[in-house]
PDB file of C-alpha atoms in Angstrom:
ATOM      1  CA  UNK A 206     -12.751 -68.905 -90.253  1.00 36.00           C
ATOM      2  CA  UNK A 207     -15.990 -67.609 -91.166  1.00 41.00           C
ATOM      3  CA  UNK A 208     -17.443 -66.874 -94.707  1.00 46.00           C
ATOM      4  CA  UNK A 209     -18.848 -63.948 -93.948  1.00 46.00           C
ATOM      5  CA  UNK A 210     -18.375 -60.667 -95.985  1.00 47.00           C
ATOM      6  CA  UNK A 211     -17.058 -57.319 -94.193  1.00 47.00           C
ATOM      7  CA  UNK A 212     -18.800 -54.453 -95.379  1.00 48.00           C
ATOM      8  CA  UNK A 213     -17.459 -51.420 -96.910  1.00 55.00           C
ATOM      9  CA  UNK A 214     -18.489 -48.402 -98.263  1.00 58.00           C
ATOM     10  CA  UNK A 215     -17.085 -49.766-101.741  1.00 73.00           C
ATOM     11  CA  UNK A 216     -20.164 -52.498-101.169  1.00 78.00           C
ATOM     12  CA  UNK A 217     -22.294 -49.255-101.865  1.00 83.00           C
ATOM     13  CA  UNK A 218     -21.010 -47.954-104.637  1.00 90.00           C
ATOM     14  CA  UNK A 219     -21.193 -51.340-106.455  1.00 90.00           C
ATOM     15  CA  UNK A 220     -24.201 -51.724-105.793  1.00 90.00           C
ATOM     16  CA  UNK A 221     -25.609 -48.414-107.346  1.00 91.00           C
ATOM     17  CA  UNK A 222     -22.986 -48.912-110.408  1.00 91.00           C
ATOM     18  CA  UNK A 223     -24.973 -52.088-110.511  1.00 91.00           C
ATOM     19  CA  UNK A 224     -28.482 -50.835-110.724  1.00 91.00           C
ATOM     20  CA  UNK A 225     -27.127 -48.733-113.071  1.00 92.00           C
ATOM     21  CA  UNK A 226     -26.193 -51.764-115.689  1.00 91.00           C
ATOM     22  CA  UNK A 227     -22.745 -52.026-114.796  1.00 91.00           C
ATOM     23  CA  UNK A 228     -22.131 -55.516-115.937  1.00 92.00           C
ATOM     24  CA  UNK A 229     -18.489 -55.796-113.829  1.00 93.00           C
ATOM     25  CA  UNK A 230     -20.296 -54.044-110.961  1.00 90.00           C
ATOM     26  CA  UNK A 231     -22.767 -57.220-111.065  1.00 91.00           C
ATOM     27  CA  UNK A 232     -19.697 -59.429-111.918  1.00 91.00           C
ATOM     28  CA  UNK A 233     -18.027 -58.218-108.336  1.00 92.00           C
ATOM     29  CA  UNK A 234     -21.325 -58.570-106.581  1.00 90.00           C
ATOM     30  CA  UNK A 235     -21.120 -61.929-107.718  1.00 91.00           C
ATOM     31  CA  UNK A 236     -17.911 -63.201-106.892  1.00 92.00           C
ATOM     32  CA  UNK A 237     -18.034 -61.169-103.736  1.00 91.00           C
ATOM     33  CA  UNK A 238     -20.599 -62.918-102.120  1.00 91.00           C
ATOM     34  CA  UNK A 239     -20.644 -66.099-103.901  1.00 91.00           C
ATOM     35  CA  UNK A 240     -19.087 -68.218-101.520  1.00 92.00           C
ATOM     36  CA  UNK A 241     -20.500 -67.568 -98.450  1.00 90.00           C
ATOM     37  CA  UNK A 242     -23.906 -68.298-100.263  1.00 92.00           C
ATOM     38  CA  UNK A 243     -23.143 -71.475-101.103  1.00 89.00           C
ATOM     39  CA  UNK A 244     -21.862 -72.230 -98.055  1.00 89.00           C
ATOM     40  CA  UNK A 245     -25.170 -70.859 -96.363  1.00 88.00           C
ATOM     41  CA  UNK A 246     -27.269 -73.028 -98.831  1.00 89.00           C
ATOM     42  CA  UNK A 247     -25.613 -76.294 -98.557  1.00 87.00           C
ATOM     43  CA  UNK A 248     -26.070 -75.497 -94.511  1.00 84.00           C
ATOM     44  CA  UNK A 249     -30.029 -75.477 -95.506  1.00 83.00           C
ATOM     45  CA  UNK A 250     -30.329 -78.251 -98.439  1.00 83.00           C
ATOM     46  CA  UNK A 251     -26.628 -79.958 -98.581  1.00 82.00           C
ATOM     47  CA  UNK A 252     -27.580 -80.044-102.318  1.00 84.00           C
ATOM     48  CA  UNK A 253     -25.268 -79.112-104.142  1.00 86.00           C
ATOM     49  CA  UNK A 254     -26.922 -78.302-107.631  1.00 87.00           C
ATOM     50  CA  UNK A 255     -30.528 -77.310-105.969  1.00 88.00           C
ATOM     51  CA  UNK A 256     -28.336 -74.313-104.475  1.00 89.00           C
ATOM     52  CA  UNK A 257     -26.288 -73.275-107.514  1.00 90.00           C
ATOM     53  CA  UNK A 258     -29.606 -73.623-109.305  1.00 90.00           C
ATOM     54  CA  UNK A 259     -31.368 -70.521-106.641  1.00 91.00           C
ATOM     55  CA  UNK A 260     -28.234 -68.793-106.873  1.00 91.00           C
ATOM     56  CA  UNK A 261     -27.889 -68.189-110.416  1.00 90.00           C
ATOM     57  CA  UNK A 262     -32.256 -67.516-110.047  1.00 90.00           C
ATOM     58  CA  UNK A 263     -31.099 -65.295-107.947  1.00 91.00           C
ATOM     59  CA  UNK A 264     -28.772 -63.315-109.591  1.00 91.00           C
ATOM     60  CA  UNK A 265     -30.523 -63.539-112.892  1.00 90.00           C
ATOM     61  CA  UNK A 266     -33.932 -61.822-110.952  1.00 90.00           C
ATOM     62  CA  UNK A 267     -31.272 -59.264-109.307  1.00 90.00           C
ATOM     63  CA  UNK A 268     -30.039 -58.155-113.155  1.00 91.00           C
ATOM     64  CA  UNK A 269     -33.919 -58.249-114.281  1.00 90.00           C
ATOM     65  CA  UNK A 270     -35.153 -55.899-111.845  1.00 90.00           C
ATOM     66  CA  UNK A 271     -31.960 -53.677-111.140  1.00 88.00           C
ATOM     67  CA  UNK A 272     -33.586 -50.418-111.370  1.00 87.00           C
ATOM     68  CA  UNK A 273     -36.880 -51.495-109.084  1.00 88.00           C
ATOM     69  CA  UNK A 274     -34.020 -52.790-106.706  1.00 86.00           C
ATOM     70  CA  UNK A 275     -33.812 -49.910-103.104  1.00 86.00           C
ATOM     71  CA  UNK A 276     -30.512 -49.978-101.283  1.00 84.00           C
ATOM     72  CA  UNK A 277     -30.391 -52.668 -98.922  1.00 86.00           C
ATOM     73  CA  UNK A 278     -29.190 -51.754 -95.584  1.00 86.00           C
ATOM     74  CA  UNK A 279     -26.552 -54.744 -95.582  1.00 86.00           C
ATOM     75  CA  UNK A 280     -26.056 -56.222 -99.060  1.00 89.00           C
ATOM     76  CA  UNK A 281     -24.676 -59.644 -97.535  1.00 88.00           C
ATOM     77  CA  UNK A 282     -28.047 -59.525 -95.322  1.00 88.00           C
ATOM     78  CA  UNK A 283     -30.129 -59.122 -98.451  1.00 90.00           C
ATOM     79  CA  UNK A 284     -28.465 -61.607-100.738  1.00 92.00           C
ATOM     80  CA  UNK A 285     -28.618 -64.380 -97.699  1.00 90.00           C
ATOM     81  CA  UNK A 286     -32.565 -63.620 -97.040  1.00 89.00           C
ATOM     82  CA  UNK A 287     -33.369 -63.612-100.734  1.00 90.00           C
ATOM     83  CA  UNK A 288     -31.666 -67.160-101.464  1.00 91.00           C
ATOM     84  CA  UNK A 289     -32.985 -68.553 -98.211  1.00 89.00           C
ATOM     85  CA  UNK A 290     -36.020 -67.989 -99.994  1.00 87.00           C
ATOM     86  CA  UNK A 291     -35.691 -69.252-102.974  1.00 88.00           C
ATOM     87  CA  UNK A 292     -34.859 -71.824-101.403  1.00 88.00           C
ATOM     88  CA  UNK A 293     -37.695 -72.144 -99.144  1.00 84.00           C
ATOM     89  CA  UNK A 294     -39.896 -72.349-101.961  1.00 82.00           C
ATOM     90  CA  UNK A 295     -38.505 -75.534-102.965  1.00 75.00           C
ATOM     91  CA  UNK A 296     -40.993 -77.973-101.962  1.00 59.00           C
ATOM     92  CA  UNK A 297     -38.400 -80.666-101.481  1.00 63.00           C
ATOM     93  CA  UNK A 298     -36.082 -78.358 -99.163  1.00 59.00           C
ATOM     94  CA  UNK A 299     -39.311 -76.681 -97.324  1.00 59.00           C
ATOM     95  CA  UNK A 300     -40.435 -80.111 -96.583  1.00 62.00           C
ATOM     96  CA  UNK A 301     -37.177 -81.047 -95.058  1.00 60.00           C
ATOM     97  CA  UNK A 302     -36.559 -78.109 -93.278  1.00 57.00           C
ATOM     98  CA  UNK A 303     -39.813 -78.074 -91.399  1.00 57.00           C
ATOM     99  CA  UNK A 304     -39.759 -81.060 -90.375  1.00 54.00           C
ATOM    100  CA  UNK A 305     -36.576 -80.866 -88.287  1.00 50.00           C
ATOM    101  CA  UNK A 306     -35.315 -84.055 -87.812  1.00 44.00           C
ATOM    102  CA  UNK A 307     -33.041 -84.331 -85.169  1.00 46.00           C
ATOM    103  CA  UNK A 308     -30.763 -86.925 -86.424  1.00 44.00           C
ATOM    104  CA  UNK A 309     -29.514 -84.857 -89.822  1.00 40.00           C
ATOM    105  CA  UNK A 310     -26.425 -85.934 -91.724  1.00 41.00           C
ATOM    106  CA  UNK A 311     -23.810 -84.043 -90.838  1.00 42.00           C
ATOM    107  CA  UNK A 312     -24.276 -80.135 -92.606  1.00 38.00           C
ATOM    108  CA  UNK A 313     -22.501 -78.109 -90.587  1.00 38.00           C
ATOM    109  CA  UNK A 314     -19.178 -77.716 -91.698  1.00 39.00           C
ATOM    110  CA  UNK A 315     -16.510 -75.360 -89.322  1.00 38.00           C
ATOM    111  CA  UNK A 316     -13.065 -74.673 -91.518  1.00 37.00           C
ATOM    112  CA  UNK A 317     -10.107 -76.715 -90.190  1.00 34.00           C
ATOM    113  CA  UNK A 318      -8.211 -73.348 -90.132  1.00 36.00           C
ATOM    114  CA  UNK A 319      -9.668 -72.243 -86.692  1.00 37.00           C
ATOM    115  CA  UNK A 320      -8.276 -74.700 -84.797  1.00 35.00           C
ATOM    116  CA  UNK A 321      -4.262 -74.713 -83.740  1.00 38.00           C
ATOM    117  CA  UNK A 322      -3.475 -77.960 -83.330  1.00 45.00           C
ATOM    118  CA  UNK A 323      -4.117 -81.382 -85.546  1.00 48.00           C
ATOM    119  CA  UNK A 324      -5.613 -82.789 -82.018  1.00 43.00           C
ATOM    120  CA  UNK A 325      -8.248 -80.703 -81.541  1.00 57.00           C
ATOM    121  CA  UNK A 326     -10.384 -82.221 -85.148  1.00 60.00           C
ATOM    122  CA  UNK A 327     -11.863 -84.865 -82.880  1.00 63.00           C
ATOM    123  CA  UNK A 328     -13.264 -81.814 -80.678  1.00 64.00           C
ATOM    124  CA  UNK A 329     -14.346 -80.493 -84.116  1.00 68.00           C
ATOM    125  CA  UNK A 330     -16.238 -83.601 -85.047  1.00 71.00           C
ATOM    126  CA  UNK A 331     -17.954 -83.737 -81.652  1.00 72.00           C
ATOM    127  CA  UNK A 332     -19.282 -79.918 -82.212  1.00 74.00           C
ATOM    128  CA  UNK A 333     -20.476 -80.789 -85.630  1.00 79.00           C
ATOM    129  CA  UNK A 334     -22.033 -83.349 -84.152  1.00 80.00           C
ATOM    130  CA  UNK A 335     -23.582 -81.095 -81.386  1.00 81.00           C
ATOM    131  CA  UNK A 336     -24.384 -78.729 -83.683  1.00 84.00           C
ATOM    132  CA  UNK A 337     -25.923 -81.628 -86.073  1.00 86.00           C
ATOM    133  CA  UNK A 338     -28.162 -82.598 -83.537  1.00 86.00           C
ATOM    134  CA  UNK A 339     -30.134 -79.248 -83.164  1.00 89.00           C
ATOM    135  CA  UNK A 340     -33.718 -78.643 -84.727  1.00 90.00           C
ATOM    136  CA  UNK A 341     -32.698 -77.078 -88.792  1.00 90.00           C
ATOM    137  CA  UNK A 342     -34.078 -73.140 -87.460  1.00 91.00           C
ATOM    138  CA  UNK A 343     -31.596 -73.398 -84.697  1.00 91.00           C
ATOM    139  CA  UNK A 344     -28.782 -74.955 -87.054  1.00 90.00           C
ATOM    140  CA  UNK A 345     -29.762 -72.082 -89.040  1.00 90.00           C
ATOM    141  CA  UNK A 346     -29.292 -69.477 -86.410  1.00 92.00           C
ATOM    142  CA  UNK A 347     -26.178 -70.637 -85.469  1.00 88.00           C
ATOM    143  CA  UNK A 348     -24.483 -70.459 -89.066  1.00 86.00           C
ATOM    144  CA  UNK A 349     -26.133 -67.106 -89.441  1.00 90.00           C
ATOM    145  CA  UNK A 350     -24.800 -65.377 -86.225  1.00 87.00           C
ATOM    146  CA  UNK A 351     -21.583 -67.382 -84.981  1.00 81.00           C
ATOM    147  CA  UNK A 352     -20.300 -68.713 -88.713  1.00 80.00           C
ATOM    148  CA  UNK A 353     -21.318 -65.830 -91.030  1.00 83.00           C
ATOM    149  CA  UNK A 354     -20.642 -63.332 -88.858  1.00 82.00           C
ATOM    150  CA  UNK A 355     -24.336 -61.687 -89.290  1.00 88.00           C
ATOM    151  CA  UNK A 356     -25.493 -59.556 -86.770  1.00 89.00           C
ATOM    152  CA  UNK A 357     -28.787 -60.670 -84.561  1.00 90.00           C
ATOM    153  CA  UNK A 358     -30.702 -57.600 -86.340  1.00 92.00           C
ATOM    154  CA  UNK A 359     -29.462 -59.353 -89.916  1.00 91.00           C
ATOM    155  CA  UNK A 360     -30.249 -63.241 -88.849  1.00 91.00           C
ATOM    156  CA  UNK A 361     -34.018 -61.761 -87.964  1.00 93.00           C
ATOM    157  CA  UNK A 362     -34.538 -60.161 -91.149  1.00 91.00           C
ATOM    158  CA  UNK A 363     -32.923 -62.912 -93.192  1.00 91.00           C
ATOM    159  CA  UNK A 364     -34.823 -65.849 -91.518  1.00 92.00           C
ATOM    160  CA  UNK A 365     -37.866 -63.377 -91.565  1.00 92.00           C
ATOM    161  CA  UNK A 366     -38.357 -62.828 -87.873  1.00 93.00           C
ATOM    162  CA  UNK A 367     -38.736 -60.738 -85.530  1.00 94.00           C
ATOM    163  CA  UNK A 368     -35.651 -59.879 -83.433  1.00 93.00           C
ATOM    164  CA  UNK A 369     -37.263 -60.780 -79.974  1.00 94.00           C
ATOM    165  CA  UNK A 370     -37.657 -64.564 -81.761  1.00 93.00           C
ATOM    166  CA  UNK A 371     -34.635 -64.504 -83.137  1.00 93.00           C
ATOM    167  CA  UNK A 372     -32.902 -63.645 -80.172  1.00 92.00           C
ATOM    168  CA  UNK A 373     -34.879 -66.302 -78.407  1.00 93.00           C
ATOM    169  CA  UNK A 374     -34.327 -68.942 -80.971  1.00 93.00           C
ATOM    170  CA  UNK A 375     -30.067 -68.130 -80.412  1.00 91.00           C
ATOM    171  CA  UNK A 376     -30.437 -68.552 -76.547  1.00 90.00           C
ATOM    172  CA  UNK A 377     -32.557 -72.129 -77.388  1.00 91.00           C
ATOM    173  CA  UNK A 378     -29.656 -73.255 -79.526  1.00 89.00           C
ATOM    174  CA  UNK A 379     -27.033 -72.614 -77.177  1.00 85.00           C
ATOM    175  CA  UNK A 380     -28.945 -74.093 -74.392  1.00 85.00           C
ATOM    176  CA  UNK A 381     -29.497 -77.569 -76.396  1.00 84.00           C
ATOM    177  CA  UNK A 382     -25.791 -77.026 -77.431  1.00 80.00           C
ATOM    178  CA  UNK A 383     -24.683 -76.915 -73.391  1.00 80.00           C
ATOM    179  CA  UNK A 384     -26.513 -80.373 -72.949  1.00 77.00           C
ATOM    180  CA  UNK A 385     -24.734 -81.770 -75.848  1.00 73.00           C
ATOM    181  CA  UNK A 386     -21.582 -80.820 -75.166  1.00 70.00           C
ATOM    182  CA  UNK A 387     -19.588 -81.477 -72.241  1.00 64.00           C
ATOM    183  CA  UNK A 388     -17.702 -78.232 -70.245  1.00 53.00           C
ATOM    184  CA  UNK A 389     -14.726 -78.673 -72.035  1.00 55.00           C
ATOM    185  CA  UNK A 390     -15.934 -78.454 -75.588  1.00 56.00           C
ATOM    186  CA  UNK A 391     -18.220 -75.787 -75.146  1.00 56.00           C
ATOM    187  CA  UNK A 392     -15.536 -73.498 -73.646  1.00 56.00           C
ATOM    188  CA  UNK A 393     -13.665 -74.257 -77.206  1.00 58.00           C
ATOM    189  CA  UNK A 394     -17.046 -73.549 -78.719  1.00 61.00           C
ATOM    190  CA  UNK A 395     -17.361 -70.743 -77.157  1.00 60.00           C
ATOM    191  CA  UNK A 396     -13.671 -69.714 -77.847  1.00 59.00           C
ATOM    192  CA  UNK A 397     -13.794 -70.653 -81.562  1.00 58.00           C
ATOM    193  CA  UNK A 398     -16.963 -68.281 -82.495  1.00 58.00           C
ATOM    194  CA  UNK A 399     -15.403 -65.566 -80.290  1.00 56.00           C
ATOM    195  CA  UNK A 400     -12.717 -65.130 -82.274  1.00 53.00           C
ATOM    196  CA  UNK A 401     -14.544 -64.679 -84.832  1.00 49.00           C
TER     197      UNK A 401
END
């Protein structure tokens, strides 16, 4: 199941009591959208305290300049985009990201709950693998749009793109994805991110 956050218009109105110095406002930004950051950080770095680190950067520049802060058009969007660059200012995780090895440890991580049956987690390990094997950008693009949920308009903006190369960048991963997978386990691919 995916990490991603479903807007409401509640989102909003947090967000303004926010800017306004609400302190539980900020507290329910935080532990709305706290998970599905770290989740989307570990997908970039798979370090642990390098992402909790730009998180809580993050959120202690987002109390700083509150009243500077516009409306962001998706709040989930703007949180993403602003810790993918934090954390694309780490040398260390810049570094590894542009160089895009293909043979990565193993960061993607699909929940056990979208599968039925206890037989399909060797399928699961093979599309990790898949998955594993792609360039980081298109690892990246994958999380963004299939795992988090994001639209392609939000994986652009967050990954600071245009949507044309976004777009583009998608129909690459799922291309390399078809040659690493056989038929079979990219129709449950295909299955598990359209239920989602």
């Amino acid at each position: 199941m995916p990490q991603n956050v479903i807007p409401t218009p509640a989102d909003h109105t947090v967000w303004e009591e926010f800017k306004k110095g609400d302190r539980e406002a900020f507290a329910q930004l935080y532990r709305t959208h706290i998970h599905l950051l770290i989740g989307y950080g570990m997908r970039i770095t798979g370090e642990q305290n390098v992402v909790k680190d730009a998180i809580q950067d993050l959120f202690m520049e987002l109390w700083r300049s509150k009243e500077q802060l516009q409306p962001p058009r998706s709040i989930q969007g703007y949180l993403l985009k602003a810790l993918r660059y934090k954390l694309m200012r780490n040398a260390k995780v810049r570094q590894r990201y542009e160089a895009e090895v293909p043979d990565l440890p193993d960061t993607v991580n699909i929940e056990s709950s979208i599968f039925l049956k206890e037989s399909e987690n060797l399928q699961k390990a093979q599309i990790q693998k898949a998955i594993s094997q792609l360039p980081l950008r298109q690892q990246e693009v994958i999380n963004l749009r299939f795992f988090q949920g994001c639209s392609t308009e939000d994986v652009a903006g967050i990954m600071g793109v245009n949507y044309q190369s976004a777009t583009n960048l998608l129909h690459r991963a799922v291309l390399h994805l078809r040659k690493f997978l056989e038929s079979g386990l990219l129709l449950l691919f295909l299955k598990i991110i359209g239920s989602n």
